[in-house]
Amino acid sequence: RHYTQADGLAKGGLIDVAFDASGTLWCASRLGVSRLPPQVERPPAPSPVFISRVRIRGVPLTGFNEFAPSALTLAPNQNQLQIDFAGLAFAAGDLFRYQYKLENADTDWSLPSTQRTVNYSNIPPGNYRFVVRLLRDGVVGGDPAVLQFSVLAPFYQRWWFRLSLI
């Protein structure tokens, strides 16, 4: 575990570290001595992940609610998306990795990455569900963030236009 001043360490460079018979950790620095008694490590609370911004063809989507995104219906020429997401850390030193998947397009989750943006270009017409989840120390935590959207087909690919040609 990585201890910082937030955990009670005195300021200054660390000079020496020792344990006593009761398991207490004593840390000596140039500006003082710190005593860190043994504590049972509680499992960290699940960190939420949310979709922070959606851009359609480079233009930010206005009126987007990152905490309760509603389903989007996109025109045929709006089939290029950039989705930004983030996780909230409740403890110092949390390092998150993310996995995402575009259901009805991707067959599996992406590789874990610290990247917080994904770009999709030339999405074919259909109904989609973008799902992103957070990994902490390789373990999936919390509920995933979800964005549902549909890309409409161009008029010449719709049933009523094809029927009118027949």
Short mmCIF file of C-alpha atoms in Angstrom, two decimals:
data_model
loop_
_atom_site.label_atom_id
_atom_site.label_comp_id
_atom_site.label_asym_id
_atom_site.label_seq_id
_atom_site.Cartn_x
_atom_site.Cartn_y
_atom_site.Cartn_z
CA ARG A 1 0.00 0.00 0.00
CA HIS A 2 1.21 3.51 -0.73
CA TYR A 3 0.93 5.85 2.27
CA THR A 4 0.80 9.65 1.95
CA GLN A 5 0.30 12.68 4.19
CA ALA A 6 -3.45 12.03 3.82
CA ASP A 7 -2.86 8.82 5.80
CA GLY A 8 -1.03 10.69 8.60
CA LEU A 9 2.60 10.70 7.49
CA ALA A 10 4.66 13.68 8.58
CA LYS A 11 6.02 16.02 5.91
CA GLY A 12 9.63 15.76 4.80
CA GLY A 13 11.63 13.03 3.16
CA LEU A 14 11.28 9.57 4.68
CA ILE A 15 14.42 8.58 6.61
CA ASP A 16 13.55 5.29 8.31
CA VAL A 17 10.65 2.87 8.78
CA ALA A 18 10.20 0.34 11.61
CA PHE A 19 7.55 -1.97 13.06
CA ASP A 20 7.08 -2.53 16.78
CA ALA A 21 5.82 -5.72 18.51
CA SER A 22 2.15 -4.71 18.14
CA GLY A 23 2.50 -4.21 14.37
CA THR A 24 2.45 -0.42 14.51
CA LEU A 25 4.37 1.20 11.67
CA TRP A 26 6.71 4.02 12.73
CA CYS A 27 8.00 6.37 10.04
CA ALA A 28 10.74 8.91 10.69
CA SER A 29 11.08 11.94 8.44
CA ARG A 30 13.12 15.12 8.59
CA LEU A 31 10.13 17.00 10.04
CA GLY A 32 8.71 14.46 12.49
CA VAL A 33 7.74 10.93 13.40
CA SER A 34 4.53 9.25 12.26
CA ARG A 35 2.73 6.40 13.95
CA LEU A 36 0.41 4.25 11.82
CA PRO A 37 -1.37 1.57 13.87
CA PRO A 38 -2.47 -1.60 12.08
CA GLN A 39 -5.97 -1.42 10.65
CA VAL A 40 -8.14 -3.88 8.83
CA GLU A 41 -8.28 -2.87 5.20
CA ARG A 42 -11.86 -2.35 4.14
CA PRO A 43 -12.74 -3.18 0.57
CA PRO A 44 -13.07 0.02 -1.41
CA ALA A 45 -16.53 1.31 -2.18
CA PRO A 46 -17.58 0.71 -5.78
CA SER A 47 -16.65 3.70 -7.89
CA PRO A 48 -19.26 4.93 -10.32
CA VAL A 49 -18.54 5.45 -13.99
CA PHE A 50 -20.51 7.89 -16.11
CA ILE A 51 -20.61 9.21 -19.65
CA SER A 52 -19.43 12.80 -19.47
CA ARG A 53 -19.86 14.01 -23.05
CA VAL A 54 -21.15 12.89 -26.42
CA ARG A 55 -20.05 14.53 -29.66
CA ILE A 56 -21.76 13.96 -32.97
CA ARG A 57 -19.47 14.67 -35.94
CA GLY A 58 -17.26 16.73 -33.59
CA VAL A 59 -20.10 18.88 -32.21
CA PRO A 60 -20.93 18.44 -28.49
CA LEU A 61 -24.47 17.21 -27.88
CA THR A 62 -26.35 19.97 -26.05
CA GLY A 63 -28.79 19.11 -23.28
CA PHE A 64 -26.99 15.84 -22.56
CA ASN A 65 -27.52 14.61 -18.99
CA GLU A 66 -24.44 12.59 -18.01
CA PHE A 67 -26.14 11.02 -14.98
CA ALA A 68 -29.31 9.86 -16.76
CA PRO A 69 -28.66 9.80 -20.50
CA SER A 70 -31.78 9.19 -22.53
CA ALA A 71 -31.92 7.25 -25.77
CA LEU A 72 -30.74 9.21 -28.79
CA THR A 73 -32.11 9.05 -32.31
CA LEU A 74 -29.55 10.10 -34.87
CA ALA A 75 -30.06 11.09 -38.49
CA PRO A 76 -28.30 9.04 -41.20
CA ASN A 77 -25.53 11.65 -41.52
CA GLN A 78 -24.94 11.66 -37.72
CA ASN A 79 -23.23 8.27 -37.64
CA GLN A 80 -19.91 9.49 -36.26
CA LEU A 81 -19.76 9.56 -32.43
CA GLN A 82 -17.16 10.45 -29.82
CA ILE A 83 -18.08 9.32 -26.31
CA ASP A 84 -16.15 10.55 -23.25
CA PHE A 85 -16.46 8.78 -19.89
CA ALA A 86 -14.91 8.93 -16.43
CA GLY A 87 -14.89 7.18 -13.08
CA LEU A 88 -15.06 8.85 -9.69
CA ALA A 89 -12.27 8.03 -7.23
CA PHE A 90 -13.04 8.04 -3.51
CA ALA A 91 -9.54 7.19 -2.28
CA ALA A 92 -6.13 8.62 -2.95
CA GLY A 93 -4.11 6.68 -5.48
CA ASP A 94 -7.01 4.98 -7.26
CA LEU A 95 -5.95 3.99 -10.77
CA PHE A 96 -8.81 3.11 -13.05
CA ARG A 97 -8.92 1.21 -16.28
CA TYR A 98 -11.97 1.10 -18.49
CA GLN A 99 -13.56 -1.43 -20.80
CA TYR A 100 -16.28 -0.62 -23.28
CA LYS A 101 -18.45 -2.37 -25.81
CA LEU A 102 -20.88 -1.23 -28.49
CA GLU A 103 -23.59 -3.88 -28.42
CA ASN A 104 -24.85 -4.93 -31.88
CA ALA A 105 -21.43 -3.98 -33.30
CA ASP A 106 -18.69 -5.35 -30.98
CA THR A 107 -18.58 -9.01 -30.04
CA ASP A 108 -16.50 -8.59 -26.89
CA TRP A 109 -15.26 -6.01 -24.39
CA SER A 110 -12.31 -3.82 -25.33
CA LEU A 111 -8.94 -4.41 -23.69
CA PRO A 112 -8.59 -2.59 -20.33
CA SER A 113 -7.23 0.91 -20.89
CA THR A 114 -6.76 4.22 -19.09
CA GLN A 115 -8.16 5.95 -22.19
CA ARG A 116 -11.41 7.81 -21.42
CA THR A 117 -12.61 8.53 -24.95
CA VAL A 118 -13.81 6.29 -27.75
CA ASN A 119 -14.56 7.23 -31.35
CA TYR A 120 -16.94 5.42 -33.69
CA SER A 121 -17.15 6.45 -37.31
CA ASN A 122 -19.51 5.37 -40.08
CA ILE A 123 -21.90 3.48 -37.80
CA PRO A 124 -24.42 1.60 -39.95
CA PRO A 125 -28.16 2.14 -39.39
CA GLY A 126 -29.55 0.24 -36.41
CA ASN A 127 -30.12 0.24 -32.66
CA TYR A 128 -27.08 0.32 -30.38
CA ARG A 129 -26.18 0.26 -26.73
CA PHE A 130 -22.78 1.63 -25.64
CA VAL A 131 -21.66 0.18 -22.29
CA VAL A 132 -18.56 1.21 -20.33
CA ARG A 133 -17.38 -0.35 -17.09
CA LEU A 134 -14.66 0.51 -14.62
CA LEU A 135 -11.85 -1.78 -13.47
CA ARG A 136 -9.94 -1.24 -10.25
CA ASP A 137 -6.94 -3.55 -9.77
CA GLY A 138 -8.32 -5.76 -12.54
CA VAL A 139 -11.70 -6.23 -10.83
CA VAL A 140 -14.91 -4.88 -12.33
CA GLY A 141 -16.52 -2.45 -9.92
CA GLY A 142 -19.85 -0.70 -9.76
CA ASP A 143 -22.58 -0.45 -12.33
CA PRO A 144 -21.65 0.27 -15.94
CA ALA A 145 -22.69 3.47 -17.70
CA VAL A 146 -25.00 2.96 -20.66
CA LEU A 147 -25.91 5.08 -23.67
CA GLN A 148 -28.62 3.84 -26.02
CA PHE A 149 -28.94 5.28 -29.48
CA SER A 150 -30.35 4.56 -32.90
CA VAL A 151 -28.96 5.58 -36.27
CA LEU A 152 -31.74 6.00 -38.83
CA ALA A 153 -31.36 4.57 -42.32
CA PRO A 154 -31.25 6.99 -45.26
CA PHE A 155 -34.61 7.39 -46.96
CA TYR A 156 -33.56 5.22 -49.92
CA GLN A 157 -32.95 2.28 -47.56
CA ARG A 158 -36.32 2.49 -45.80
CA TRP A 159 -39.12 0.06 -46.50
CA TRP A 160 -41.62 2.64 -47.67
CA PHE A 161 -39.22 3.98 -50.34
CA ARG A 162 -38.39 0.50 -51.63
CA LEU A 163 -42.08 -0.35 -51.70
CA SER A 164 -42.82 2.79 -53.73
CA LEU A 165 -40.17 1.74 -56.29
CA ILE A 166 -41.82 -1.64 -56.74
#
